[in-house]
mmCIF file of C-alpha atoms in Angstrom:
data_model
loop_
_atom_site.group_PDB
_atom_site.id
_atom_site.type_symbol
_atom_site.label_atom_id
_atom_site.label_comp_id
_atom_site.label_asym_id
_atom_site.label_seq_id
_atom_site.Cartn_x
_atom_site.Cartn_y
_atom_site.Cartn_z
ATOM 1 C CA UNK P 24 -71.480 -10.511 -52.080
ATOM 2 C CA UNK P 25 -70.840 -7.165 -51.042
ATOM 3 C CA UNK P 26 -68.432 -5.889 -53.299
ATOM 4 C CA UNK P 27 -66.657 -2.144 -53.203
ATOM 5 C CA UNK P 28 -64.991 -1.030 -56.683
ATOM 6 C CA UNK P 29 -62.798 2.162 -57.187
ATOM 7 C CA UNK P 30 -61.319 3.311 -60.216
ATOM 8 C CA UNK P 31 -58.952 4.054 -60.600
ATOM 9 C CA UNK P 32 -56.695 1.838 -59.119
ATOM 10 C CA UNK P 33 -53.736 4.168 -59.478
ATOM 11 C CA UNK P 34 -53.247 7.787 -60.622
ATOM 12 C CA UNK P 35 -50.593 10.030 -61.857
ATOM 13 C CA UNK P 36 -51.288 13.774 -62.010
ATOM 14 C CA UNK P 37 -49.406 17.505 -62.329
ATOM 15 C CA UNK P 38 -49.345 19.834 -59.394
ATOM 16 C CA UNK P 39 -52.392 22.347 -59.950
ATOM 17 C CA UNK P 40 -54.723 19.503 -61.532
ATOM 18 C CA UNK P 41 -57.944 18.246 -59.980
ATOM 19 C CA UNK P 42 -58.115 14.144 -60.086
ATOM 20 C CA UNK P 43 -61.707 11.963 -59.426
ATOM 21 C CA UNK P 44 -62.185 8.681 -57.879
ATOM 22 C CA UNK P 45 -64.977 6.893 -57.914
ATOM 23 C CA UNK P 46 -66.127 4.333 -55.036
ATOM 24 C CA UNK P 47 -68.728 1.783 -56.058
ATOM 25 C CA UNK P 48 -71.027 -0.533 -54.890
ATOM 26 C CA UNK P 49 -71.224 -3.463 -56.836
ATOM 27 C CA UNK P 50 -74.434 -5.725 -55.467
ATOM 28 C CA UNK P 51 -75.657 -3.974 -52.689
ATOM 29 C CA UNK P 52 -77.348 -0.821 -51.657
ATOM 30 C CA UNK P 53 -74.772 1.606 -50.068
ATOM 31 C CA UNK P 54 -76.261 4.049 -47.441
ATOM 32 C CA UNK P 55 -73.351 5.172 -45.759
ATOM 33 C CA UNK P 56 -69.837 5.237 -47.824
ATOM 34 C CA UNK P 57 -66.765 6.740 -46.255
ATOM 35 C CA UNK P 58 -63.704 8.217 -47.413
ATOM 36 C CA UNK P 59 -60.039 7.275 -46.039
ATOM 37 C CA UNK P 60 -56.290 8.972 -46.883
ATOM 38 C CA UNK P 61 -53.626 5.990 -45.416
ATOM 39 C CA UNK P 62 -49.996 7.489 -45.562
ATOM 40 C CA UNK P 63 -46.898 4.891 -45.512
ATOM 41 C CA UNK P 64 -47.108 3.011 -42.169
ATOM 42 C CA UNK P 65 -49.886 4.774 -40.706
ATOM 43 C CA UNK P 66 -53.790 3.728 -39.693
ATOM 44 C CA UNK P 67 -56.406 4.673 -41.860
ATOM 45 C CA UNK P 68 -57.533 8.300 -41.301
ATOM 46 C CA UNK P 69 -61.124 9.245 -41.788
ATOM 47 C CA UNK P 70 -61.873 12.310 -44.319
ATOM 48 C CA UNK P 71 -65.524 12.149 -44.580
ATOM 49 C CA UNK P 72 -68.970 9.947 -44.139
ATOM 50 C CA UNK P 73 -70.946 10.642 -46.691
ATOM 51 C CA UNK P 74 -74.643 9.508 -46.827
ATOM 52 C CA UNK P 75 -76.798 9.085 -49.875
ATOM 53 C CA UNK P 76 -78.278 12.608 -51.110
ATOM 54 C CA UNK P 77 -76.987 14.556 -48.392
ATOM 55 C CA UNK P 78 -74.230 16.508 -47.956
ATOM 56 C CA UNK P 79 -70.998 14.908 -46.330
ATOM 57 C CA UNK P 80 -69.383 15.166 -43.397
ATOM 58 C CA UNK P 81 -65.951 15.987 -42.868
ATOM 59 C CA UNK P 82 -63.655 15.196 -40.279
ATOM 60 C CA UNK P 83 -61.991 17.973 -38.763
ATOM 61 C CA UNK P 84 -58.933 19.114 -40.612
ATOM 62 C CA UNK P 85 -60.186 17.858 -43.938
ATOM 63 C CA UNK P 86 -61.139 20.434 -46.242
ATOM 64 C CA UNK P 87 -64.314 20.618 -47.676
ATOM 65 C CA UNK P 88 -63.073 22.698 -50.394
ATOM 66 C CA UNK P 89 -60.464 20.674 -51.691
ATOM 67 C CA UNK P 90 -61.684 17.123 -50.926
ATOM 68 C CA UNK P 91 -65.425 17.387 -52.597
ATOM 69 C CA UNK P 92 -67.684 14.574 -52.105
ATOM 70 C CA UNK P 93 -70.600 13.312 -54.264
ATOM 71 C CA UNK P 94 -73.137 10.758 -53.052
ATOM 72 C CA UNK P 95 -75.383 10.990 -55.793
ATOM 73 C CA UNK P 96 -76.609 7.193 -55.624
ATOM 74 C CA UNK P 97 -76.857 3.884 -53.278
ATOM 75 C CA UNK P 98 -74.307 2.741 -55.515
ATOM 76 C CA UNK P 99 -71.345 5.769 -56.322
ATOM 77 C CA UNK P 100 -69.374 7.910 -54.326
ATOM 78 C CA UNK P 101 -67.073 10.169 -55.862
ATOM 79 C CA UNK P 102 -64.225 12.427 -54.279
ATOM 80 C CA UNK P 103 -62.239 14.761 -56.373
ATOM 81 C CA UNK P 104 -59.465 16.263 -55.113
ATOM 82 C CA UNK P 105 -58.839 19.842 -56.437
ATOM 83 C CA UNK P 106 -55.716 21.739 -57.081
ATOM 84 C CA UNK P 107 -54.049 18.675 -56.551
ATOM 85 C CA UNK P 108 -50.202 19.600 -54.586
ATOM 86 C CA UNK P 109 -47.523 16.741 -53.996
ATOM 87 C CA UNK P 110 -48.400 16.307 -50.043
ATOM 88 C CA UNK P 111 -51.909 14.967 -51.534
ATOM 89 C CA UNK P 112 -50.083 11.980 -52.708
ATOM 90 C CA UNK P 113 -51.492 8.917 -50.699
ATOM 91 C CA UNK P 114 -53.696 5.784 -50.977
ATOM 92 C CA UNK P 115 -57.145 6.934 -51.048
ATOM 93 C CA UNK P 116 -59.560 4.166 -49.642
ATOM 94 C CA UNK P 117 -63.400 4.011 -49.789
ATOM 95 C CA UNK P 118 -65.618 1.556 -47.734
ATOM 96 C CA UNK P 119 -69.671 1.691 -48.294
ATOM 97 C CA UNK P 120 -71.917 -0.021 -45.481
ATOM 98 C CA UNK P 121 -75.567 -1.131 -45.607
ATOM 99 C CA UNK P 122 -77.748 -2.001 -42.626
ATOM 100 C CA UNK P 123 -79.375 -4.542 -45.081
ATOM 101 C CA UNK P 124 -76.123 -6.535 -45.465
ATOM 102 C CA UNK P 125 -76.190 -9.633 -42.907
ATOM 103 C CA UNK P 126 -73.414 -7.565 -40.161
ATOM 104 C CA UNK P 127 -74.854 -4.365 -40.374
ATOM 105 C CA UNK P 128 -72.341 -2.317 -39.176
ATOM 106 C CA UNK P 129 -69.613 -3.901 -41.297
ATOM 107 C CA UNK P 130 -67.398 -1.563 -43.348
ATOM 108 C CA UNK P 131 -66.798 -2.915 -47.251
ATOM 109 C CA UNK P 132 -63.652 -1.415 -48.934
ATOM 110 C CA UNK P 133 -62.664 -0.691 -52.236
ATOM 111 C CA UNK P 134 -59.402 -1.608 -53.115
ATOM 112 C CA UNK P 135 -57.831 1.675 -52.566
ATOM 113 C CA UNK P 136 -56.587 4.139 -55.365
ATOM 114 C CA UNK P 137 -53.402 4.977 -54.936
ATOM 115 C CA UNK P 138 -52.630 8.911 -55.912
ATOM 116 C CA UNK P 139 -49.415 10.859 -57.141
ATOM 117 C CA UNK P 140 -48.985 14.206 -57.817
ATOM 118 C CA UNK P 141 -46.242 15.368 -59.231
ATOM 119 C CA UNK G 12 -60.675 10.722 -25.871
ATOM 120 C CA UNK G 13 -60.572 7.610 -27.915
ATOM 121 C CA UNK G 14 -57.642 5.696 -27.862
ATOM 122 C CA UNK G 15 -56.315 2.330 -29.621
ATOM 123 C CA UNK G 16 -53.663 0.149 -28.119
ATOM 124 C CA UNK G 17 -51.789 -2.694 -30.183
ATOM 125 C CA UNK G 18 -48.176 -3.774 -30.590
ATOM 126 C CA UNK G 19 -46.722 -1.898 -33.613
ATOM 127 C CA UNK G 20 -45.159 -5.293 -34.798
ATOM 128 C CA UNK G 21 -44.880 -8.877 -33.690
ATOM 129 C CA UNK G 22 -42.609 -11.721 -35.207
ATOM 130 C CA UNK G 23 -43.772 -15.416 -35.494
ATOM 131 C CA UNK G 24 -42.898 -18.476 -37.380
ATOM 132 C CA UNK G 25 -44.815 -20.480 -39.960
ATOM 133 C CA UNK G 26 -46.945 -23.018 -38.773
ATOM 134 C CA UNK G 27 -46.694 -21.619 -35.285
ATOM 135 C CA UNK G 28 -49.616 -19.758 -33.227
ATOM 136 C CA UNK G 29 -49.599 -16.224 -32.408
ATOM 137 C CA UNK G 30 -51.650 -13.786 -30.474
ATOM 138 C CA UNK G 31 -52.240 -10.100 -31.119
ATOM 139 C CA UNK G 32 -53.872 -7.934 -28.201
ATOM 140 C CA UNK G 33 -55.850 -4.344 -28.571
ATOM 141 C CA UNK G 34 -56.541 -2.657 -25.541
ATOM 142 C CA UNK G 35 -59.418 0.396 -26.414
ATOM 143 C CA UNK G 36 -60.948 3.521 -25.237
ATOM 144 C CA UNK G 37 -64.057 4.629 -26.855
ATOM 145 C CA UNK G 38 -66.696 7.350 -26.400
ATOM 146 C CA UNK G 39 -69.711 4.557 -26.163
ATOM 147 C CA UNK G 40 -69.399 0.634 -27.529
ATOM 148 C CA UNK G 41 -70.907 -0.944 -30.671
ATOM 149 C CA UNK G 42 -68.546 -3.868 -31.096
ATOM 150 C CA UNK G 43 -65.024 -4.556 -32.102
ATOM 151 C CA UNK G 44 -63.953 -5.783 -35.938
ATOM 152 C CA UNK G 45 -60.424 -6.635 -37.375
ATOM 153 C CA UNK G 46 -59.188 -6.488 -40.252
ATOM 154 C CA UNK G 47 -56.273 -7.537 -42.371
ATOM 155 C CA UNK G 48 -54.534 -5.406 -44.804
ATOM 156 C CA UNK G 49 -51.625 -5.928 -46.785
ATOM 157 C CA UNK G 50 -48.877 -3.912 -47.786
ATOM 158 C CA UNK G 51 -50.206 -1.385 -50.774
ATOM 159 C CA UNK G 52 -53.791 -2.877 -50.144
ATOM 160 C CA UNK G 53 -57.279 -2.043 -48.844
ATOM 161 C CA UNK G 54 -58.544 -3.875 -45.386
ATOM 162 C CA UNK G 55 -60.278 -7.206 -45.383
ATOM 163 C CA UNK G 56 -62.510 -8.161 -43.011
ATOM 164 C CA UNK G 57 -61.789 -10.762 -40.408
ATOM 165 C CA UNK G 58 -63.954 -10.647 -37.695
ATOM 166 C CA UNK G 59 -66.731 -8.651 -35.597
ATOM 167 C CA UNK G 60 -67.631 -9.183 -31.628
ATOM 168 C CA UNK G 61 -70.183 -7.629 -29.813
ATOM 169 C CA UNK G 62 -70.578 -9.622 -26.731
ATOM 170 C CA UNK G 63 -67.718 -10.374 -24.605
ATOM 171 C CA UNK G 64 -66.411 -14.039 -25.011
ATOM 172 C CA UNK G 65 -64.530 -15.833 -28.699
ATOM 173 C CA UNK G 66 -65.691 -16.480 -31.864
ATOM 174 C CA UNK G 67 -64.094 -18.953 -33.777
ATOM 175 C CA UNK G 68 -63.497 -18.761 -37.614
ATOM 176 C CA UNK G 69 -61.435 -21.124 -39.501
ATOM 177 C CA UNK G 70 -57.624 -21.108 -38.411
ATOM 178 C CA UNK G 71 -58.555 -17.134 -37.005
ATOM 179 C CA UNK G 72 -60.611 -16.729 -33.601
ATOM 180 C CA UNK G 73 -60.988 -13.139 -31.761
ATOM 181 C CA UNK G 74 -62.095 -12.867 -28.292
ATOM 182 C CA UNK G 75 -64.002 -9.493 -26.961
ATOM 183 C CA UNK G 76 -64.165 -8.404 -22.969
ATOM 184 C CA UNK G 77 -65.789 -4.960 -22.821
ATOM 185 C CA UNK G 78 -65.409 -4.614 -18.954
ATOM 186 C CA UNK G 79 -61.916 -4.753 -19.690
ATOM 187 C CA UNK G 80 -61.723 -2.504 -23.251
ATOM 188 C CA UNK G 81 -60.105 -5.489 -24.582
ATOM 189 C CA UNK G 82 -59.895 -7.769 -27.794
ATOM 190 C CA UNK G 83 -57.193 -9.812 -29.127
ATOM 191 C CA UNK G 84 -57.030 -11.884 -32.308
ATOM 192 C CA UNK G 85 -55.585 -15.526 -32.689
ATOM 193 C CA UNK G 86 -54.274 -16.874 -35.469
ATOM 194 C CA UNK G 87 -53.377 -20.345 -35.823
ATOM 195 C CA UNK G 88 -51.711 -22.665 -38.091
ATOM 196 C CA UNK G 89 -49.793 -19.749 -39.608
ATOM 197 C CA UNK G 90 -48.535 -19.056 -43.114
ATOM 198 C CA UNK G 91 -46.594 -17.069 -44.868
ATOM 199 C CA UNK G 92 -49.489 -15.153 -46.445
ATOM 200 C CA UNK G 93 -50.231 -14.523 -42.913
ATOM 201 C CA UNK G 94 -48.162 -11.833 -43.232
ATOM 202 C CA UNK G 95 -49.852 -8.572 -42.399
ATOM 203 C CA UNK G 96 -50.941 -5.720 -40.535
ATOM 204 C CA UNK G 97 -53.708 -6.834 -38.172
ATOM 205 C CA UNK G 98 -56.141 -3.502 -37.728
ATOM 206 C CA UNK G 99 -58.513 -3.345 -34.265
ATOM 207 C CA UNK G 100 -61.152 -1.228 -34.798
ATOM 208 C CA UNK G 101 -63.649 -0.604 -32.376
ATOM 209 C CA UNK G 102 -67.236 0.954 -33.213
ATOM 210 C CA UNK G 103 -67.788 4.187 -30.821
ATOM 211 C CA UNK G 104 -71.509 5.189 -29.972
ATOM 212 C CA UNK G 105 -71.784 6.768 -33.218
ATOM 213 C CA UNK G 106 -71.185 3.722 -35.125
ATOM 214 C CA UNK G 107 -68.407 5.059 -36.525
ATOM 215 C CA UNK G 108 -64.823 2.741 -36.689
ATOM 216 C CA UNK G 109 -61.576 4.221 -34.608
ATOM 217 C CA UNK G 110 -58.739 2.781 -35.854
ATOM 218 C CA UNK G 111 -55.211 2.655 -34.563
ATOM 219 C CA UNK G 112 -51.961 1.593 -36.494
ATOM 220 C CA UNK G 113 -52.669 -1.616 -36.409
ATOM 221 C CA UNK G 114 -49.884 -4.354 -35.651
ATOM 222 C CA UNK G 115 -47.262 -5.521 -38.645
ATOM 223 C CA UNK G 116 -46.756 -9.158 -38.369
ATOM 224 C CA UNK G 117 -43.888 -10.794 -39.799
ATOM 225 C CA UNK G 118 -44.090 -14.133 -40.432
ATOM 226 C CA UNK G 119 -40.405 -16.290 -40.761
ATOM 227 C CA UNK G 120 -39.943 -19.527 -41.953
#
């Protein structure tokens, strides 16, 4: 159980374009999803915690306007990233967590989408 | 501030046992996971501690002391697939994960 999707799995896109990914829970309930950016041989950074039908919160330094989040359901997330410029490349990971799975506080990720602009 | 501490990489050899420590610094404590992510990958869950002592899971174990701010994770019996970055992330008062850089282990034959 507890299974994260995203899709898609890797992107390609031109400078100036805007690109969604979707983060979905498969068989649970998702309260809570968050957002991560991991560049090459770093740690995961946080962008944003995003709770179902509310607006998300973004870490400082992450730009609202550029990064929009959409928690429209317990089971998708989506984050588009807008005007898309070549330092957005990166591997875009989402987790989603549920107090009703058996380790509450347990973060379940999707298996990352991995972004190029070009 | 909150702070992670782990080796950036460690080298071991197959079949062998190896140890990887994470010394933390958080604002509050809600428990301690790792995880396990390889190269071009998302994170896997390995294990979570909230009360100081070890918990054993299969060839893995991790131990927790919070009067110490300190965790490690043991792996036993390794294998090549062992191969990995090993990711300590502890849970601040917030419930919200801090991550570090995680260590890269290297596994030889």
């Amino acid at each position: 159980g507890a299974v994260v999707s995203q899709h898609p799995s890797r992107v390609i896109c031109k400078s100036g374009t805007s690109v969604k990914i979707e983060c979905r829970s498969l068989d649970f309930q998702a309260t809570t999803m968050f957002w991560y950016r991991q560049f090459p041989k770093q740690s995961l950074m946080l962008m944003a915690t995003s709770n179902e039908g509310s607006k998300a919160t973004y870490e400082q330094g992450v730009e609202k306007d550029k990064f929009l989040i959409n928690h429209a359901s317990l089971t998708l997330s989506t984050l588009t990233v807008t005007s898309a410029h070549p330092e957005d490349s990166s591997f875009y990971i989402c987790s989603a967590r549920s107090p009703s799975t058996s380790d509450d506080y347990e973060q379940y990720f999707g298996p990352g989408t991995r972004l190029t602009v070009t | 501030g909150q702070n992670i501490d782990q080796p950036t990489e460690m080298t071991a050899t197959e079949g062998a046992i190896v140890q990887i420590n994470c010394t933390y610094q958080t604002s509050g404590f809600n428990g301690l996971f790792w995880y396990q992510q390889h190269a071009g990958e998302a994170p896997t869950f390995l294990s979570y501690n909230v009360l100081d002592g070890l918990e054993e899971k299969g060839r893995f174990s991790s131990f927790l002391s919070r009067s110490k701010g300190y965790s490690y994770l043991l792996l036993k019996e390794l294998q090549m697939k062992d191969s990995a970055s090993y990711l300590c992330a502890p849970m601040d008062s917030n419930y919200q994960l801090i991550w570090g850089a995680g260590t890269k282990l290297i596994i030889k034959p």
